Amino acid sequence: MAHIQAEHCNDQHFRWRSLLQKVCAFILLLVAAVVPAGAQGQDYKVTSGDVLRITVYGDPGLSGSFPIGTDGTIGYPLLGNVAVNGRPVEEVRQAIDAGLKEHIANLSVAVVVETYAPVFVVGEVQRPGRYEFRPGMIALELFALGGGQKEVLARGDNAGIQLAGLRQEYADLGAQLLGQDVKRVRLEAELNGQPFTYRPNDEIGTPDPRIVNQIVEAERTVFELRRTTLEAELKSLEQQRAGYVDEIETLEQSGKLRNGELTLLDEDVKLAQSMVARGLTSKTQLRDKQREISATNRDALEFGSFLARARQNLTVIDSRLGSLREQRRGEVAVELRELNIDILRLRRKMNYNLQAMAEAGIAIERKGGTRQTAFRFSAVRLVDGKYREVPVGQTDAVRAGDILRVSLALDTGDVAER
């Protein structure tokens, strides 16, 4: 009996010892898994949007959470704005430690990333949006967090019909874009006072050269009509100006003659006054001369108003001549600005249409089991203070604050001929 109990105790001891060994092995595995992450965290370079937790042993008032602003700095007590963007955590700790020691002795500083700047995923994913970042995250991992591939728009038996419709819509958009591009060239020719000449744009393309010729000739007709209209308006204004110039010269010459007449009449009045005083003539003749000089003065005043009005009209014509071309240029510039916006919108519609065509093509090939979907990744990130979009591979590291764009890698077969 004692022998059996001893064997039972030994067996139980063996099981406990085996369990303890397994627990220790599990703990070692956890430690092994944690150590690389810690080492990786030490190499992490902080970026805008991160929040740093700074702990100062010896002065709790200097401890706290400090977000990194868009300028790449944190506002820290005593030190002001500290530039930290792109620096490893340890380097940030050393900088703050060294700065504080210039003011307060015997302080110890610890710095960790409390919150990483979030990352975003957009495009061909099931759940586009914001996700937490962790050091070592790769593009494919963020793609998986977003739910993977988005359901294609075209499915089943309707995919072929949708693809045909999308191709027709794409061709129509291409024709619209061609028309807007030709109009843009015509407006630029008007704005710069140059002949209208259109050279085909390789980025636009066309299904039929005859369509290009028709659109170009239509815009050429508009160009010639507007040019002829402007020249006719300018010619009419020049003729009006010449008429006012002649009228002013005539009125000025007439005014000089009337001034001479007034001088002679004034002398006649003085002579009549002298003769009346000597009794050589009657006062009736004197009054007739005075009435004649008064009527001549009224005529002179009336001609003076005619001359002022003619000069005013000449000033208006000169102003209209000077502003007509600039007014036309201003109208063309406004129309050109709105046209460029319309061209941008058309290009975006065509890009969306291409994406939809690719999805429809994928749905058709999936139904036949002949195709694997390919994706292209790019990241919008802050580079040298400016946001830029850069291509990334599936296994490339994602940076905190990145916006990952997932798009379909288009096949030439998915694009309609243009």
Coordinates of C-alpha atoms in Angstrom, one line a residue:
M1 CA 0.0 0.0 0.0
A2 CA 2.8 2.4 0.9
H3 CA 4.5 1.4 -2.3
I4 CA 1.4 2.3 -4.3
Q5 CA 1.0 5.7 -2.5
A6 CA 4.7 6.5 -3.2
E7 CA 4.3 5.7 -6.9
H8 CA 1.1 7.9 -7.0
C9 CA 3.0 10.8 -5.4
N10 CA 5.9 10.4 -7.8
D11 CA 3.5 10.4 -10.7
Q12 CA 1.7 13.5 -9.5
H13 CA 5.1 15.2 -8.9
F14 CA 6.1 14.3 -12.5
R15 CA 2.9 15.9 -13.9
W16 CA 3.4 19.1 -11.9
R17 CA 7.0 19.3 -13.1
S18 CA 5.9 18.7 -16.7
L19 CA 3.3 21.4 -16.4
L20 CA 5.8 23.8 -14.9
Q21 CA 8.2 23.2 -17.7
K22 CA 5.4 23.9 -20.3
V23 CA 4.5 27.2 -18.5
C24 CA 8.1 28.2 -18.5
A25 CA 8.5 27.4 -22.1
F26 CA 5.4 29.5 -22.9
I27 CA 6.7 32.4 -20.9
L28 CA 10.0 32.2 -22.8
L29 CA 8.1 32.2 -26.1
L30 CA 6.3 35.3 -25.0
V31 CA 9.5 37.0 -24.0
A32 CA 11.1 36.0 -27.3
A33 CA 8.1 37.5 -29.1
V34 CA 8.1 40.7 -27.1
V35 CA 11.8 41.5 -27.4
P36 CA 11.9 42.1 -31.2
A37 CA 8.8 44.4 -30.9
G38 CA 10.5 46.4 -28.2
A39 CA 13.7 46.7 -30.2
Q40 CA 11.6 47.7 -33.2
G41 CA 9.8 50.3 -31.1
Q42 CA 13.2 51.8 -30.2
D43 CA 14.0 52.2 -33.9
Y44 CA 10.6 53.8 -34.7
K45 CA 10.9 57.4 -35.9
V46 CA 8.1 59.6 -34.5
T47 CA 5.9 61.5 -36.9
S48 CA 3.2 64.1 -37.0
G49 CA 0.1 62.9 -35.3
D50 CA 1.9 60.7 -32.8
V51 CA 1.4 61.4 -29.1
L52 CA 4.5 61.1 -26.9
R53 CA 4.3 60.2 -23.2
I54 CA 7.1 61.9 -21.4
T55 CA 7.8 61.0 -17.8
V56 CA 10.3 63.1 -15.7
Y57 CA 11.4 61.4 -12.5
G58 CA 12.1 64.1 -10.0
D59 CA 9.6 66.6 -11.3
P60 CA 6.1 65.2 -12.0
G61 CA 5.0 68.7 -13.2
L62 CA 7.1 68.1 -16.4
S63 CA 5.4 64.8 -17.2
G64 CA 2.5 64.4 -19.5
S65 CA 1.2 63.6 -23.0
F66 CA 2.5 65.7 -25.9
P67 CA 1.0 65.4 -29.4
I68 CA 3.3 66.1 -32.3
G69 CA 1.8 68.9 -34.4
T70 CA 1.8 69.2 -38.2
D71 CA 5.0 71.2 -38.0
G72 CA 6.8 68.2 -36.5
T73 CA 7.2 69.8 -33.0
I74 CA 5.9 69.3 -29.5
G75 CA 5.2 72.2 -27.1
Y76 CA 7.2 71.3 -24.0
P77 CA 7.6 73.3 -20.7
L78 CA 10.9 75.2 -20.3
L79 CA 12.1 74.0 -23.7
G80 CA 9.3 75.5 -25.9
N81 CA 8.8 73.9 -29.4
V82 CA 11.0 70.9 -29.7
A83 CA 11.5 69.4 -33.2
V84 CA 11.0 65.7 -33.0
N85 CA 9.6 64.6 -36.4
G86 CA 11.6 61.8 -38.0
R87 CA 13.7 61.2 -34.9
P88 CA 13.9 57.9 -33.0
V89 CA 12.3 57.8 -29.6
E90 CA 15.7 57.4 -27.8
E91 CA 17.0 60.5 -29.6
V92 CA 14.0 62.5 -28.6
R93 CA 14.5 61.3 -25.0
Q94 CA 18.2 62.4 -25.1
A95 CA 17.3 65.8 -26.5
I96 CA 14.7 66.5 -23.8
D97 CA 17.0 65.1 -21.1
A98 CA 19.8 67.3 -22.2
G99 CA 17.6 70.4 -22.5
L100 CA 16.1 69.9 -19.0
K101 CA 19.5 69.5 -17.4
E102 CA 20.4 73.0 -18.4
H103 CA 17.6 74.2 -16.1
I104 CA 17.2 71.5 -13.4
A105 CA 19.8 69.1 -12.2
N106 CA 19.3 65.4 -11.2
L107 CA 16.4 64.7 -13.5
S108 CA 15.7 61.4 -15.3
V109 CA 13.6 61.3 -18.5
A110 CA 11.7 58.5 -20.1
V111 CA 9.9 58.8 -23.5
V112 CA 7.5 56.4 -25.2
V113 CA 5.0 56.6 -28.0
E114 CA 1.7 56.7 -26.2
T115 CA -0.5 56.8 -29.3
Y116 CA 0.7 56.3 -32.9
A117 CA -0.8 58.5 -35.7
P118 CA -3.6 56.5 -37.3
V119 CA -3.4 55.0 -40.8
F120 CA -6.1 55.0 -43.4
V121 CA -7.0 52.8 -46.2
V122 CA -9.2 53.8 -49.2
G123 CA -10.1 52.5 -52.6
E124 CA -10.9 48.9 -53.5
V125 CA -11.4 47.5 -49.9
Q126 CA -14.5 46.3 -48.1
R127 CA -14.1 48.7 -45.1
P128 CA -12.2 51.9 -46.0
G129 CA -11.4 54.1 -43.1
R130 CA -9.1 54.7 -40.1
Y131 CA -7.1 52.0 -38.4
E132 CA -4.6 51.9 -35.5
F133 CA -1.0 51.8 -36.5
R134 CA 1.7 49.5 -35.1
P135 CA 5.4 49.5 -36.0
G136 CA 6.2 46.9 -38.6
M137 CA 2.8 47.0 -40.3
I138 CA 2.9 46.3 -44.0
A139 CA 0.6 47.4 -46.8
L140 CA -0.9 43.9 -47.2
E141 CA -1.7 43.8 -43.5
L142 CA -3.6 47.1 -43.7
F143 CA -5.4 45.9 -46.8
A144 CA -6.5 42.8 -44.8
L145 CA -7.7 45.0 -41.9
G146 CA -9.8 46.9 -44.4
G147 CA -11.6 43.6 -45.2
G148 CA -9.7 42.8 -48.3
Q149 CA -11.1 43.1 -51.8
K150 CA -14.3 45.1 -52.4
E151 CA -17.2 43.4 -54.0
V152 CA -17.1 44.3 -57.7
L153 CA -19.9 46.3 -59.1
A154 CA -20.7 44.0 -62.1
R155 CA -21.9 40.5 -61.2
G156 CA -23.2 37.5 -63.0
D157 CA -25.0 37.5 -66.2
N158 CA -25.4 41.3 -66.2
A159 CA -21.7 41.9 -66.2
G160 CA -21.4 41.8 -70.0
I161 CA -24.2 44.2 -70.5
Q162 CA -22.7 46.6 -67.9
L163 CA -19.3 46.4 -69.5
A164 CA -20.7 47.2 -73.0
G165 CA -22.6 50.2 -71.5
L166 CA -19.5 51.4 -69.6
R167 CA -17.4 51.2 -72.8
Q168 CA -20.0 53.2 -74.7
E169 CA -20.1 55.8 -71.8
Y170 CA -16.3 55.9 -71.9
A171 CA -16.3 56.6 -75.6
D172 CA -18.9 59.4 -75.1
L173 CA -16.8 60.9 -72.3
G174 CA -13.7 60.8 -74.6
A175 CA -15.6 62.7 -77.3
Q176 CA -16.7 65.3 -74.8
L177 CA -13.2 65.6 -73.6
L178 CA -12.0 66.1 -77.1
G179 CA -14.5 68.8 -77.7
Q180 CA -13.5 70.6 -74.5
D181 CA -9.8 70.3 -75.4
V182 CA -10.4 71.8 -78.9
K183 CA -12.4 74.6 -77.3
R184 CA -9.6 75.2 -74.8
V185 CA -7.1 75.7 -77.6
R186 CA -9.5 78.1 -79.4
L187 CA -9.9 80.2 -76.2
E188 CA -6.1 80.3 -75.6
A189 CA -5.7 81.5 -79.2
E190 CA -8.2 84.3 -78.6
L191 CA -6.7 85.2 -75.3
N192 CA -3.1 85.5 -76.7
G193 CA -4.2 87.0 -80.0
Q194 CA -2.7 84.1 -82.0
P195 CA -4.1 82.0 -84.9
F196 CA -6.2 79.0 -84.0
T197 CA -4.3 75.7 -84.7
Y198 CA -5.2 72.4 -83.0
R199 CA -2.7 69.6 -82.7
P200 CA -4.2 66.2 -81.6
N201 CA -3.5 65.5 -77.9
D202 CA -2.1 62.0 -77.4
E203 CA -3.6 61.9 -73.9
I204 CA -7.1 62.2 -75.2
G205 CA -7.2 60.2 -78.4
T206 CA -10.3 59.7 -80.6
P207 CA -12.1 56.8 -82.3
D208 CA -12.3 58.5 -85.7
P209 CA -10.1 61.3 -87.2
R210 CA -13.2 62.6 -89.0
I211 CA -14.8 63.5 -85.6
V212 CA -11.6 65.5 -84.8
N213 CA -11.9 67.4 -88.0
Q214 CA -15.6 68.2 -87.5
I215 CA -15.0 69.5 -83.9
V216 CA -12.0 71.5 -85.0
E217 CA -13.8 73.1 -87.9
A218 CA -16.8 73.9 -85.7
E219 CA -14.5 75.7 -83.3
R220 CA -12.7 77.4 -86.1
T221 CA -16.0 78.8 -87.3
V222 CA -16.7 80.2 -83.8
F223 CA -13.1 81.6 -83.7
E224 CA -13.4 83.4 -87.0
L225 CA -16.9 84.7 -86.2
R226 CA -15.7 86.1 -82.8
R227 CA -12.7 87.6 -84.4
T228 CA -14.7 89.2 -87.2
T229 CA -17.3 90.6 -84.7
L230 CA -14.5 92.1 -82.6
E231 CA -12.9 93.7 -85.6
A232 CA -16.3 95.1 -86.8
E233 CA -16.9 96.6 -83.4
L234 CA -13.4 98.2 -83.3
K235 CA -13.9 99.5 -86.9
S236 CA -17.3 101.0 -86.0
L237 CA -15.7 102.7 -82.9
E238 CA -12.9 104.0 -85.0
Q239 CA -15.4 105.5 -87.5
Q240 CA -17.4 107.1 -84.7
R241 CA -14.1 108.5 -83.3
A242 CA -13.2 110.0 -86.7
G243 CA -16.6 111.6 -86.9
Y244 CA -16.3 113.2 -83.5
V245 CA -12.8 114.4 -84.3
D246 CA -14.2 116.1 -87.5
E247 CA -17.1 117.6 -85.6
I248 CA -14.8 119.0 -83.0
E249 CA -12.5 120.6 -85.6
T250 CA -15.6 122.1 -87.4
L251 CA -17.0 123.5 -84.1
E252 CA -13.6 124.9 -83.1
Q253 CA -13.2 126.6 -86.5
S254 CA -16.8 127.9 -86.3
G255 CA -16.0 129.2 -82.8
K256 CA -13.0 131.1 -84.1
L257 CA -15.2 132.8 -86.8
R258 CA -17.9 133.7 -84.3
N259 CA -15.2 135.2 -82.0
G260 CA -14.1 137.3 -85.0
E261 CA -17.7 138.4 -85.6
L262 CA -18.2 139.3 -82.0
T263 CA -15.1 141.5 -82.2
L264 CA -16.4 143.3 -85.2
L265 CA -19.9 143.7 -83.7
D266 CA -18.4 145.0 -80.5
E267 CA -16.5 147.7 -82.5
D268 CA -19.8 148.5 -84.4
V269 CA -21.6 149.0 -81.1
K270 CA -18.9 151.3 -79.7
L271 CA -19.0 153.3 -83.0
A272 CA -22.8 153.6 -82.8
Q273 CA -22.6 154.7 -79.2
S274 CA -20.2 157.4 -80.2
M275 CA -22.4 158.6 -83.1
V276 CA -25.5 158.7 -80.9
A277 CA -23.6 160.7 -78.3
R278 CA -22.8 163.3 -81.0
G279 CA -26.3 163.2 -82.4
L280 CA -25.2 161.7 -85.8
T281 CA -27.5 158.7 -85.6
S282 CA -30.5 157.5 -83.8
K283 CA -30.6 155.1 -80.8
T284 CA -32.6 152.6 -82.8
Q285 CA -29.6 151.7 -84.8
L286 CA -27.6 151.3 -81.6
R287 CA -30.2 149.0 -80.1
D288 CA -30.2 146.9 -83.4
K289 CA -26.4 146.4 -83.1
Q290 CA -26.7 145.5 -79.4
R291 CA -29.5 142.9 -80.2
E292 CA -27.2 141.5 -83.0
I293 CA -24.2 141.1 -80.6
S294 CA -26.5 139.5 -78.0
A295 CA -27.8 136.9 -80.5
T296 CA -24.3 136.1 -81.6
N297 CA -23.2 135.5 -78.0
R298 CA -26.2 133.1 -77.5
D299 CA -25.1 131.2 -80.7
A300 CA -21.5 131.1 -79.4
L301 CA -22.7 129.6 -76.1
E302 CA -24.8 127.0 -77.9
F303 CA -21.9 126.0 -80.1
G304 CA -19.7 125.8 -77.0
S305 CA -22.1 123.2 -75.5
F306 CA -22.0 121.3 -78.8
L307 CA -18.2 121.3 -78.7
A308 CA -18.1 120.1 -75.0
R309 CA -20.6 117.3 -75.9
A310 CA -18.5 116.2 -78.9
R311 CA -15.3 116.2 -76.8
Q312 CA -17.1 114.1 -74.1
N313 CA -18.3 111.6 -76.8
L314 CA -14.7 111.4 -78.1
T315 CA -13.4 110.6 -74.6
V316 CA -16.1 107.8 -74.3
I317 CA -15.1 106.3 -77.6
D318 CA -11.4 106.4 -76.7
S319 CA -12.2 104.7 -73.4
R320 CA -14.3 102.0 -75.2
L321 CA -11.6 101.4 -77.8
G322 CA -9.1 100.9 -75.0
S323 CA -11.3 98.6 -72.9
L324 CA -12.9 96.5 -75.7
R325 CA -10.0 94.2 -76.3
E326 CA -9.3 93.9 -72.5
Q327 CA -13.0 93.2 -71.9
R328 CA -13.0 90.5 -74.5
R329 CA -9.8 89.0 -73.0
G330 CA -11.3 89.1 -69.5
E331 CA -14.4 87.2 -70.8
V332 CA -12.3 84.6 -72.5
A333 CA -10.1 84.2 -69.4
V334 CA -13.2 83.5 -67.2
E335 CA -14.6 81.1 -69.8
L336 CA -11.2 79.3 -70.0
R337 CA -11.0 78.9 -66.3
E338 CA -14.5 77.3 -66.1
L339 CA -13.6 75.1 -69.1
N340 CA -10.4 73.8 -67.4
I341 CA -12.6 72.9 -64.4
D342 CA -15.0 71.0 -66.7
I343 CA -12.0 69.2 -68.3
L344 CA -10.8 68.1 -64.9
R345 CA -14.2 66.8 -64.0
L346 CA -14.4 64.9 -67.3
R347 CA -11.0 63.3 -66.7
R348 CA -12.1 62.2 -63.2
K349 CA -15.3 60.7 -64.7
M350 CA -13.2 58.8 -67.2
N351 CA -10.9 57.4 -64.5
Y352 CA -14.0 56.2 -62.5
N353 CA -15.3 54.7 -65.7
L354 CA -12.1 52.9 -66.3
Q355 CA -12.2 51.5 -62.7
A356 CA -15.8 50.3 -63.3
M357 CA -14.8 48.7 -66.6
A358 CA -12.0 46.9 -64.9
E359 CA -14.4 45.6 -62.2
A360 CA -16.9 44.5 -64.8
G361 CA -14.2 42.7 -66.7
I362 CA -13.0 41.0 -63.5
A363 CA -16.5 39.8 -62.8
I364 CA -16.8 38.3 -66.3
E365 CA -13.5 36.5 -66.0
R366 CA -14.2 35.3 -62.5
K367 CA -17.4 33.7 -63.6
G368 CA -15.3 31.7 -66.1
G369 CA -12.6 31.1 -63.5
T370 CA -9.9 32.5 -65.6
R371 CA -8.5 35.4 -63.6
Q372 CA -6.9 36.4 -60.4
T373 CA -7.4 40.0 -59.3
A374 CA -4.3 42.1 -59.1
F375 CA -4.0 45.2 -56.9
R376 CA -1.8 48.2 -56.9
F377 CA -0.8 50.0 -53.6
S378 CA 0.2 53.6 -53.1
A379 CA 0.6 55.7 -50.0
V380 CA -0.2 59.4 -49.5
R381 CA 2.3 60.6 -46.9
L382 CA 4.0 63.8 -45.7
V383 CA 7.3 64.2 -47.5
D384 CA 9.4 67.3 -46.9
G385 CA 6.4 69.1 -45.5
K386 CA 4.2 68.3 -48.5
Y387 CA 1.7 65.4 -49.1
R388 CA 2.9 63.2 -51.9
E389 CA 1.6 59.9 -53.3
V390 CA 4.3 57.2 -53.7
P391 CA 3.9 53.7 -54.9
V392 CA 4.4 50.9 -52.3
G393 CA 4.7 47.1 -52.6
Q394 CA 2.5 44.6 -50.8
T395 CA 5.2 43.9 -48.2
D396 CA 6.5 47.4 -47.9
A397 CA 6.2 49.0 -44.4
V398 CA 3.4 51.4 -43.7
R399 CA 4.3 54.6 -41.9
A400 CA 2.2 56.1 -39.2
G401 CA -0.2 58.7 -40.7
D402 CA -0.1 57.0 -44.1
I403 CA -3.2 57.0 -46.4
L404 CA -3.0 53.7 -48.3
R405 CA -4.8 53.7 -51.6
V406 CA -5.8 50.3 -53.1
S407 CA -6.6 50.3 -56.8
L408 CA -7.1 47.6 -59.4
A409 CA -4.1 46.9 -61.7
L410 CA -5.9 47.5 -65.0
D411 CA -5.4 45.2 -67.9
T412 CA -5.2 46.6 -71.4
G413 CA -8.1 44.3 -72.3
D414 CA -10.3 46.2 -69.8
V415 CA -9.9 49.5 -71.6
A416 CA -12.1 50.3 -74.6
E417 CA -10.5 51.4 -77.7
R418 CA -10.6 55.2 -78.0

